[in-house]
Tab-separated table of C-alpha atoms in Angstrom:
chain	number	residue	atom	x	y	z
A	1	MET	CA	-2.523	-27.011	4.027
A	2	TYR	CA	-1.257	-23.568	3.012
A	3	ARG	CA	-2.557	-21.805	6.107
A	4	ALA	CA	0.866	-21.785	7.762
A	5	GLU	CA	2.458	-20.149	4.729
A	6	GLU	CA	-0.325	-17.560	4.555
A	7	ARG	CA	0.136	-16.728	8.228
A	8	GLU	CA	3.897	-16.456	7.753
A	9	ALA	CA	3.375	-14.055	4.825
A	10	GLU	CA	1.042	-11.915	6.968
A	11	VAL	CA	3.605	-11.705	9.774
A	12	ILE	CA	6.396	-10.812	7.342
A	13	SER	CA	4.194	-8.145	5.759
A	14	ALA	CA	3.391	-6.646	9.156
A	15	PHE	CA	7.059	-6.452	10.131
A	16	THR	CA	7.919	-4.995	6.718
A	17	LEU	CA	5.369	-2.217	7.203
A	18	LEU	CA	6.701	-1.600	10.695
A	19	ALA	CA	10.268	-1.336	9.356
A	20	ILE	CA	9.151	1.118	6.670
A	21	LEU	CA	7.344	3.226	9.287
A	22	VAL	CA	10.396	3.327	11.565
A	23	THR	CA	12.595	4.272	8.603
A	24	CYS	CA	10.264	7.110	7.609
A	25	LEU	CA	10.220	8.425	11.172
A	26	GLY	CA	14.011	8.326	11.245
A	27	LEU	CA	14.218	10.276	7.987
A	28	LEU	CA	11.739	12.821	9.303
A	29	GLY	CA	13.849	13.271	12.426
A	30	LEU	CA	17.021	13.654	10.377
A	31	ILE	CA	15.444	16.229	8.079
A	32	SER	CA	14.018	18.255	10.967
A	33	PHE	CA	17.383	18.134	12.754
A	34	ALA	CA	19.184	19.384	9.639
A	35	ALA	CA	16.609	22.144	9.122
A	36	GLU	CA	16.861	23.259	12.743
A	37	ASN	CA	20.645	23.454	12.523
A	38	ARG	CA	20.400	25.719	9.473
A	39	THR	CA	17.874	28.158	10.934
A	40	LYS	CA	20.288	31.083	11.017
A	41	GLU	CA	21.355	30.483	7.407
A	42	THR	CA	17.723	30.261	6.325
A	43	GLY	CA	16.917	33.556	8.051
A	44	VAL	CA	19.814	35.334	6.376
A	45	ARG	CA	18.798	34.009	2.980
A	46	LYS	CA	15.198	35.159	3.531
A	47	VAL	CA	16.368	38.638	4.481
A	48	LEU	CA	18.509	38.750	1.351
A	49	GLY	CA	15.475	37.913	-0.792
A	50	ALA	CA	15.463	34.153	-1.245
A	51	SER	CA	12.123	32.695	-2.269
A	52	VAL	CA	10.392	29.825	-0.477
A	53	ARG	CA	11.394	27.599	-3.393
A	54	ASP	CA	15.058	28.515	-2.889
A	55	ILE	CA	14.875	27.707	0.816
A	56	VAL	CA	13.192	24.347	0.197
A	57	LEU	CA	15.778	23.425	-2.431
A	58	LEU	CA	18.563	24.469	-0.090
A	59	LEU	CA	17.296	22.233	2.702
A	60	SER	CA	16.424	19.252	0.528
A	61	ARG	CA	19.386	19.255	-1.869
A	62	GLU	CA	21.658	17.016	0.203
A	63	PHE	CA	18.873	14.514	0.869
A	64	LEU	CA	17.925	14.426	-2.809
A	65	VAL	CA	21.552	13.757	-3.734
A	66	LEU	CA	21.760	10.920	-1.217
A	67	TRP	CA	18.455	9.478	-2.396
A	68	GLY	CA	19.452	9.759	-6.050
A	69	SER	CA	22.848	8.143	-5.510
A	70	ARG	CA	21.394	5.034	-3.910
A	71	SER	CA	20.169	3.652	-7.227
């Protein structure tokens, strides 16, 4: 009786997981693209004494702002 609804829920769950996976891959690509474009800036900051923490914050700041503003 409820088998059709259970099957429909399984299909929806599978597509939801697929959408989340594609979204995560897109974010990973965007982050790596942004990091690659700022390679020269990162090198200069390292030479001038920036710590690893400073570099990570520099690269992730704009994404954290976007993520925080979505709520």
